[in-house]
Amino acid sequence: MRAFERLVKEMDGIAGELDEQVVMQLGSTDYEPKNCDYFRFMPRNDIEEFYAGARVVVCHAGGGTILTALEHNKPLVLVPRMKRYGEVFDDHQLEIARKMEAQGAAVVYDISKLKSAIGNVNTGLSKFSAGGNLAGALKEYLDQLEQQLRRV
Protein backbone atom coordinates (compact mmCIF):
# COMPACT_ATOMS: atom_id res chain seq x y z
CA MET A 1 0.00 0.00 0.00
CA ARG A 2 1.31 3.44 -0.90
CA ALA A 3 1.72 6.26 1.60
CA PHE A 4 -1.29 8.44 2.44
CA GLU A 5 0.43 11.62 3.63
CA ARG A 6 -2.46 13.80 2.52
CA LEU A 7 -4.74 12.26 5.15
CA VAL A 8 -2.08 11.79 7.84
CA LYS A 9 -0.89 15.43 7.72
CA GLU A 10 -4.41 16.86 7.72
CA MET A 11 -5.55 14.59 10.54
CA ASP A 12 -2.47 15.51 12.58
CA GLY A 13 -3.35 19.19 12.28
CA ILE A 14 -6.93 18.50 13.32
CA ALA A 15 -5.80 16.32 16.24
CA GLY A 16 -4.10 19.32 17.80
CA GLU A 17 -7.47 21.09 17.94
CA LEU A 18 -9.59 18.24 19.31
CA ASP A 19 -10.41 17.50 22.93
CA GLU A 20 -10.17 13.75 22.40
CA GLN A 21 -7.45 11.21 21.76
CA VAL A 22 -6.50 10.58 18.15
CA VAL A 23 -4.59 7.44 17.15
CA MET A 24 -3.44 6.87 13.57
CA GLN A 25 -2.10 3.91 11.65
CA LEU A 26 0.53 5.36 9.32
CA GLY A 27 1.52 2.35 7.28
CA SER A 28 4.31 3.35 4.90
CA THR A 29 3.79 7.11 5.31
CA ASP A 30 7.08 8.82 6.25
CA TYR A 31 5.50 11.79 8.01
CA GLU A 32 5.40 11.42 11.80
CA PRO A 33 2.46 13.16 13.51
CA LYS A 34 3.14 15.68 16.26
CA ASN A 35 -0.33 15.96 17.79
CA CYS A 36 -1.45 12.37 18.26
CA ASP A 37 -0.42 8.82 19.00
CA TYR A 38 0.41 6.61 16.05
CA PHE A 39 1.77 3.28 14.92
CA ARG A 40 2.86 2.01 11.53
CA PHE A 41 1.49 -1.52 11.43
CA MET A 42 -0.19 -3.76 13.97
CA PRO A 43 -1.82 -7.19 13.89
CA ARG A 44 -5.56 -7.05 13.25
CA ASN A 45 -6.43 -8.40 16.70
CA ASP A 46 -4.53 -5.55 18.35
CA ILE A 47 -6.11 -2.92 16.10
CA GLU A 48 -9.56 -4.13 17.15
CA GLU A 49 -9.05 -2.38 20.52
CA PHE A 50 -8.68 0.97 18.79
CA TYR A 51 -11.83 0.44 16.76
CA ALA A 52 -13.74 -0.56 19.88
CA GLY A 53 -12.73 2.63 21.71
CA ALA A 54 -13.21 5.06 18.82
CA ARG A 55 -15.98 7.65 18.62
CA VAL A 56 -15.54 7.83 14.85
CA VAL A 57 -13.23 6.11 12.35
CA VAL A 58 -11.54 8.31 9.76
CA CYS A 59 -10.06 6.08 7.08
CA HIS A 60 -9.31 5.47 3.44
CA ALA A 61 -12.05 3.90 1.35
CA GLY A 62 -10.65 0.38 1.47
CA GLY A 63 -13.22 -2.38 1.80
CA GLY A 64 -11.55 -4.20 4.69
CA THR A 65 -11.12 -1.06 6.76
CA ILE A 66 -14.71 0.02 6.18
CA LEU A 67 -16.10 -3.38 7.10
CA THR A 68 -14.01 -3.54 10.28
CA ALA A 69 -15.31 -0.14 11.39
CA LEU A 70 -18.88 -1.20 10.65
CA GLU A 71 -18.40 -4.45 12.59
CA HIS A 72 -17.67 -2.22 15.58
CA ASN A 73 -20.73 -0.04 14.87
CA LYS A 74 -18.57 3.04 14.35
CA PRO A 75 -19.51 5.97 12.15
CA LEU A 76 -17.16 6.56 9.25
CA VAL A 77 -15.54 9.50 7.58
CA LEU A 78 -14.07 8.13 4.36
CA VAL A 79 -11.19 9.81 2.55
CA PRO A 80 -10.60 7.90 -0.67
CA ARG A 81 -7.03 7.52 -1.87
CA MET A 82 -6.71 9.04 -5.34
CA LYS A 83 -4.65 8.23 -8.39
CA ARG A 84 -3.98 11.92 -9.13
CA TYR A 85 -2.03 12.18 -5.85
CA GLY A 86 -0.09 8.96 -6.48
CA GLU A 87 -1.83 7.23 -3.56
CA VAL A 88 -3.19 4.32 -5.63
CA PHE A 89 -2.76 2.87 -9.12
CA ASP A 90 -6.41 3.46 -10.06
CA ASP A 91 -9.43 5.19 -8.57
CA HIS A 92 -11.24 2.13 -7.22
CA GLN A 93 -11.52 3.81 -3.80
CA LEU A 94 -13.47 6.66 -5.39
CA GLU A 95 -15.97 4.10 -6.65
CA ILE A 96 -16.30 2.53 -3.20
CA ALA A 97 -16.59 5.96 -1.55
CA ARG A 98 -19.37 7.04 -3.93
CA LYS A 99 -21.27 3.83 -3.24
CA MET A 100 -20.94 4.37 0.52
CA GLU A 101 -21.87 8.04 0.22
CA ALA A 102 -25.10 7.06 -1.55
CA GLN A 103 -25.89 4.97 1.55
CA GLY A 104 -25.24 7.87 3.94
CA ALA A 105 -21.54 7.65 4.79
CA ALA A 106 -19.57 10.86 5.19
CA VAL A 107 -17.03 11.12 2.37
CA VAL A 108 -14.31 13.75 2.04
CA TYR A 109 -12.96 14.38 -1.46
CA ASP A 110 -11.40 17.76 -0.59
CA ILE A 111 -9.06 17.19 2.37
CA SER A 112 -9.65 20.73 3.64
CA LYS A 113 -13.21 19.65 4.50
CA LEU A 114 -12.10 16.83 6.82
CA LYS A 115 -12.45 18.75 10.09
CA SER A 116 -16.05 19.75 9.40
CA ALA A 117 -16.91 16.19 8.32
CA ILE A 118 -15.56 14.82 11.61
CA GLY A 119 -17.53 17.44 13.54
CA ASN A 120 -20.73 16.69 11.66
CA VAL A 121 -20.68 12.91 11.87
CA ASN A 122 -23.69 11.56 13.70
CA THR A 123 -22.57 8.78 16.01
CA GLY A 124 -26.10 7.58 16.66
CA LEU A 125 -27.14 6.53 13.17
CA SER A 126 -28.15 2.87 13.06
CA LYS A 127 -27.25 2.65 9.37
CA PHE A 128 -23.60 2.61 10.43
CA SER A 129 -23.97 -0.77 12.11
CA ALA A 130 -22.47 -3.93 10.66
CA GLY A 131 -25.90 -5.21 9.71
CA GLY A 132 -27.04 -1.86 8.35
CA ASN A 133 -27.26 -0.35 4.89
CA LEU A 134 -23.61 0.62 4.55
CA ALA A 135 -22.15 -2.79 5.27
CA GLY A 136 -24.67 -4.51 3.04
CA ALA A 137 -24.08 -2.07 0.22
CA LEU A 138 -20.32 -2.45 0.50
CA LYS A 139 -20.45 -6.23 0.59
CA GLU A 140 -22.73 -6.26 -2.44
CA TYR A 141 -20.43 -3.89 -4.33
CA LEU A 142 -17.30 -5.88 -3.47
CA ASP A 143 -19.03 -9.10 -4.54
CA GLN A 144 -19.86 -7.49 -7.89
CA LEU A 145 -16.25 -6.39 -8.35
CA GLU A 146 -15.02 -9.87 -7.54
CA GLN A 147 -17.39 -11.39 -10.11
CA GLN A 148 -16.18 -8.91 -12.73
CA LEU A 149 -12.55 -9.78 -12.00
CA ARG A 150 -13.28 -13.49 -12.41
CA ARG A 151 -14.61 -12.81 -15.91
CA VAL A 152 -11.39 -11.07 -16.97
mmCIF file of C-alpha atoms in Angstrom:
data_model
loop_
_atom_site.group_PDB
_atom_site.id
_atom_site.type_symbol
_atom_site.label_atom_id
_atom_site.label_comp_id
_atom_site.label_asym_id
_atom_site.label_seq_id
_atom_site.Cartn_x
_atom_site.Cartn_y
_atom_site.Cartn_z
ATOM 1 C CA MET A 1 0.000 0.000 0.000
ATOM 2 C CA ARG A 2 1.310 3.439 -0.897
ATOM 3 C CA ALA A 3 1.716 6.261 1.603
ATOM 4 C CA PHE A 4 -1.292 8.436 2.436
ATOM 5 C CA GLU A 5 0.430 11.623 3.626
ATOM 6 C CA ARG A 6 -2.461 13.803 2.515
ATOM 7 C CA LEU A 7 -4.737 12.261 5.148
ATOM 8 C CA VAL A 8 -2.078 11.792 7.842
ATOM 9 C CA LYS A 9 -0.889 15.429 7.724
ATOM 10 C CA GLU A 10 -4.408 16.858 7.718
ATOM 11 C CA MET A 11 -5.549 14.587 10.539
ATOM 12 C CA ASP A 12 -2.469 15.508 12.583
ATOM 13 C CA GLY A 13 -3.353 19.191 12.282
ATOM 14 C CA ILE A 14 -6.934 18.505 13.321
ATOM 15 C CA ALA A 15 -5.799 16.318 16.240
ATOM 16 C CA GLY A 16 -4.099 19.323 17.801
ATOM 17 C CA GLU A 17 -7.470 21.095 17.937
ATOM 18 C CA LEU A 18 -9.594 18.242 19.310
ATOM 19 C CA ASP A 19 -10.412 17.498 22.934
ATOM 20 C CA GLU A 20 -10.175 13.747 22.398
ATOM 21 C CA GLN A 21 -7.454 11.209 21.759
ATOM 22 C CA VAL A 22 -6.505 10.579 18.148
ATOM 23 C CA VAL A 23 -4.587 7.442 17.146
ATOM 24 C CA MET A 24 -3.436 6.866 13.569
ATOM 25 C CA GLN A 25 -2.102 3.907 11.646
ATOM 26 C CA LEU A 26 0.528 5.365 9.316
ATOM 27 C CA GLY A 27 1.516 2.346 7.283
ATOM 28 C CA SER A 28 4.314 3.351 4.901
ATOM 29 C CA THR A 29 3.785 7.113 5.315
ATOM 30 C CA ASP A 30 7.083 8.818 6.247
ATOM 31 C CA TYR A 31 5.500 11.794 8.013
ATOM 32 C CA GLU A 32 5.400 11.417 11.802
ATOM 33 C CA PRO A 33 2.457 13.158 13.509
ATOM 34 C CA LYS A 34 3.138 15.678 16.256
ATOM 35 C CA ASN A 35 -0.333 15.959 17.793
ATOM 36 C CA CYS A 36 -1.452 12.371 18.258
ATOM 37 C CA ASP A 37 -0.419 8.821 19.004
ATOM 38 C CA TYR A 38 0.406 6.613 16.052
ATOM 39 C CA PHE A 39 1.773 3.279 14.924
ATOM 40 C CA ARG A 40 2.863 2.009 11.532
ATOM 41 C CA PHE A 41 1.491 -1.518 11.431
ATOM 42 C CA MET A 42 -0.187 -3.757 13.967
ATOM 43 C CA PRO A 43 -1.822 -7.194 13.894
ATOM 44 C CA ARG A 44 -5.560 -7.054 13.247
ATOM 45 C CA ASN A 45 -6.432 -8.405 16.697
ATOM 46 C CA ASP A 46 -4.534 -5.552 18.351
ATOM 47 C CA ILE A 47 -6.110 -2.922 16.100
ATOM 48 C CA GLU A 48 -9.561 -4.128 17.148
ATOM 49 C CA GLU A 49 -9.049 -2.385 20.519
ATOM 50 C CA PHE A 50 -8.676 0.972 18.789
ATOM 51 C CA TYR A 51 -11.833 0.437 16.760
ATOM 52 C CA ALA A 52 -13.740 -0.557 19.883
ATOM 53 C CA GLY A 53 -12.731 2.630 21.708
ATOM 54 C CA ALA A 54 -13.212 5.055 18.824
ATOM 55 C CA ARG A 55 -15.983 7.646 18.619
ATOM 56 C CA VAL A 56 -15.536 7.829 14.851
ATOM 57 C CA VAL A 57 -13.234 6.112 12.348
ATOM 58 C CA VAL A 58 -11.539 8.309 9.758
ATOM 59 C CA CYS A 59 -10.060 6.080 7.081
ATOM 60 C CA HIS A 60 -9.306 5.468 3.443
ATOM 61 C CA ALA A 61 -12.053 3.900 1.350
ATOM 62 C CA GLY A 62 -10.649 0.380 1.472
ATOM 63 C CA GLY A 63 -13.219 -2.383 1.795
ATOM 64 C CA GLY A 64 -11.553 -4.197 4.686
ATOM 65 C CA THR A 65 -11.117 -1.057 6.762
ATOM 66 C CA ILE A 66 -14.706 0.021 6.184
ATOM 67 C CA LEU A 67 -16.105 -3.385 7.096
ATOM 68 C CA THR A 68 -14.011 -3.542 10.275
ATOM 69 C CA ALA A 69 -15.310 -0.140 11.393
ATOM 70 C CA LEU A 70 -18.877 -1.198 10.649
ATOM 71 C CA GLU A 71 -18.402 -4.449 12.587
ATOM 72 C CA HIS A 72 -17.668 -2.223 15.583
ATOM 73 C CA ASN A 73 -20.727 -0.043 14.874
ATOM 74 C CA LYS A 74 -18.573 3.042 14.352
ATOM 75 C CA PRO A 75 -19.505 5.966 12.152
ATOM 76 C CA LEU A 76 -17.160 6.557 9.251
ATOM 77 C CA VAL A 77 -15.538 9.503 7.585
ATOM 78 C CA LEU A 78 -14.070 8.135 4.364
ATOM 79 C CA VAL A 79 -11.192 9.811 2.554
ATOM 80 C CA PRO A 80 -10.598 7.903 -0.675
ATOM 81 C CA ARG A 81 -7.032 7.516 -1.875
ATOM 82 C CA MET A 82 -6.713 9.045 -5.339
ATOM 83 C CA LYS A 83 -4.650 8.229 -8.389
ATOM 84 C CA ARG A 84 -3.979 11.918 -9.127
ATOM 85 C CA TYR A 85 -2.028 12.179 -5.849
ATOM 86 C CA GLY A 86 -0.087 8.963 -6.479
ATOM 87 C CA GLU A 87 -1.827 7.232 -3.562
ATOM 88 C CA VAL A 88 -3.187 4.324 -5.628
ATOM 89 C CA PHE A 89 -2.762 2.872 -9.118
ATOM 90 C CA ASP A 90 -6.405 3.460 -10.061
ATOM 91 C CA ASP A 91 -9.429 5.192 -8.567
ATOM 92 C CA HIS A 92 -11.243 2.128 -7.217
ATOM 93 C CA GLN A 93 -11.515 3.812 -3.804
ATOM 94 C CA LEU A 94 -13.469 6.660 -5.390
ATOM 95 C CA GLU A 95 -15.971 4.095 -6.652
ATOM 96 C CA ILE A 96 -16.297 2.532 -3.199
ATOM 97 C CA ALA A 97 -16.595 5.965 -1.554
ATOM 98 C CA ARG A 98 -19.373 7.039 -3.927
ATOM 99 C CA LYS A 99 -21.273 3.832 -3.240
ATOM 100 C CA MET A 100 -20.942 4.367 0.521
ATOM 101 C CA GLU A 101 -21.874 8.040 0.216
ATOM 102 C CA ALA A 102 -25.101 7.056 -1.548
ATOM 103 C CA GLN A 103 -25.892 4.969 1.548
ATOM 104 C CA GLY A 104 -25.243 7.871 3.939
ATOM 105 C CA ALA A 105 -21.542 7.645 4.793
ATOM 106 C CA ALA A 106 -19.568 10.856 5.192
ATOM 107 C CA VAL A 107 -17.029 11.115 2.368
ATOM 108 C CA VAL A 108 -14.314 13.754 2.045
ATOM 109 C CA TYR A 109 -12.958 14.376 -1.456
ATOM 110 C CA ASP A 110 -11.397 17.765 -0.594
ATOM 111 C CA ILE A 111 -9.059 17.190 2.366
ATOM 112 C CA SER A 112 -9.647 20.735 3.638
ATOM 113 C CA LYS A 113 -13.208 19.650 4.501
ATOM 114 C CA LEU A 114 -12.102 16.825 6.823
ATOM 115 C CA LYS A 115 -12.446 18.750 10.090
ATOM 116 C CA SER A 116 -16.048 19.745 9.400
ATOM 117 C CA ALA A 117 -16.908 16.188 8.320
ATOM 118 C CA ILE A 118 -15.565 14.823 11.611
ATOM 119 C CA GLY A 119 -17.529 17.444 13.544
ATOM 120 C CA ASN A 120 -20.728 16.693 11.659
ATOM 121 C CA VAL A 121 -20.680 12.907 11.867
ATOM 122 C CA ASN A 122 -23.692 11.558 13.705
ATOM 123 C CA THR A 123 -22.568 8.775 16.008
ATOM 124 C CA GLY A 124 -26.104 7.585 16.656
ATOM 125 C CA LEU A 125 -27.136 6.526 13.175
ATOM 126 C CA SER A 126 -28.154 2.869 13.057
ATOM 127 C CA LYS A 127 -27.248 2.649 9.367
ATOM 128 C CA PHE A 128 -23.602 2.607 10.434
ATOM 129 C CA SER A 129 -23.971 -0.775 12.115
ATOM 130 C CA ALA A 130 -22.470 -3.928 10.659
ATOM 131 C CA GLY A 131 -25.899 -5.205 9.714
ATOM 132 C CA GLY A 132 -27.036 -1.859 8.345
ATOM 133 C CA ASN A 133 -27.263 -0.355 4.890
ATOM 134 C CA LEU A 134 -23.614 0.624 4.551
ATOM 135 C CA ALA A 135 -22.153 -2.786 5.275
ATOM 136 C CA GLY A 136 -24.674 -4.506 3.042
ATOM 137 C CA ALA A 137 -24.076 -2.068 0.215
ATOM 138 C CA LEU A 138 -20.322 -2.445 0.501
ATOM 139 C CA LYS A 139 -20.446 -6.231 0.595
ATOM 140 C CA GLU A 140 -22.730 -6.257 -2.438
ATOM 141 C CA TYR A 141 -20.433 -3.885 -4.325
ATOM 142 C CA LEU A 142 -17.299 -5.878 -3.471
ATOM 143 C CA ASP A 143 -19.031 -9.103 -4.545
ATOM 144 C CA GLN A 144 -19.863 -7.489 -7.895
ATOM 145 C CA LEU A 145 -16.248 -6.390 -8.353
ATOM 146 C CA GLU A 146 -15.017 -9.874 -7.536
ATOM 147 C CA GLN A 147 -17.386 -11.388 -10.111
ATOM 148 C CA GLN A 148 -16.178 -8.907 -12.733
ATOM 149 C CA LEU A 149 -12.549 -9.779 -12.002
ATOM 150 C CA ARG A 150 -13.277 -13.486 -12.405
ATOM 151 C CA ARG A 151 -14.606 -12.808 -15.907
ATOM 152 C CA VAL A 152 -11.395 -11.072 -16.970
#
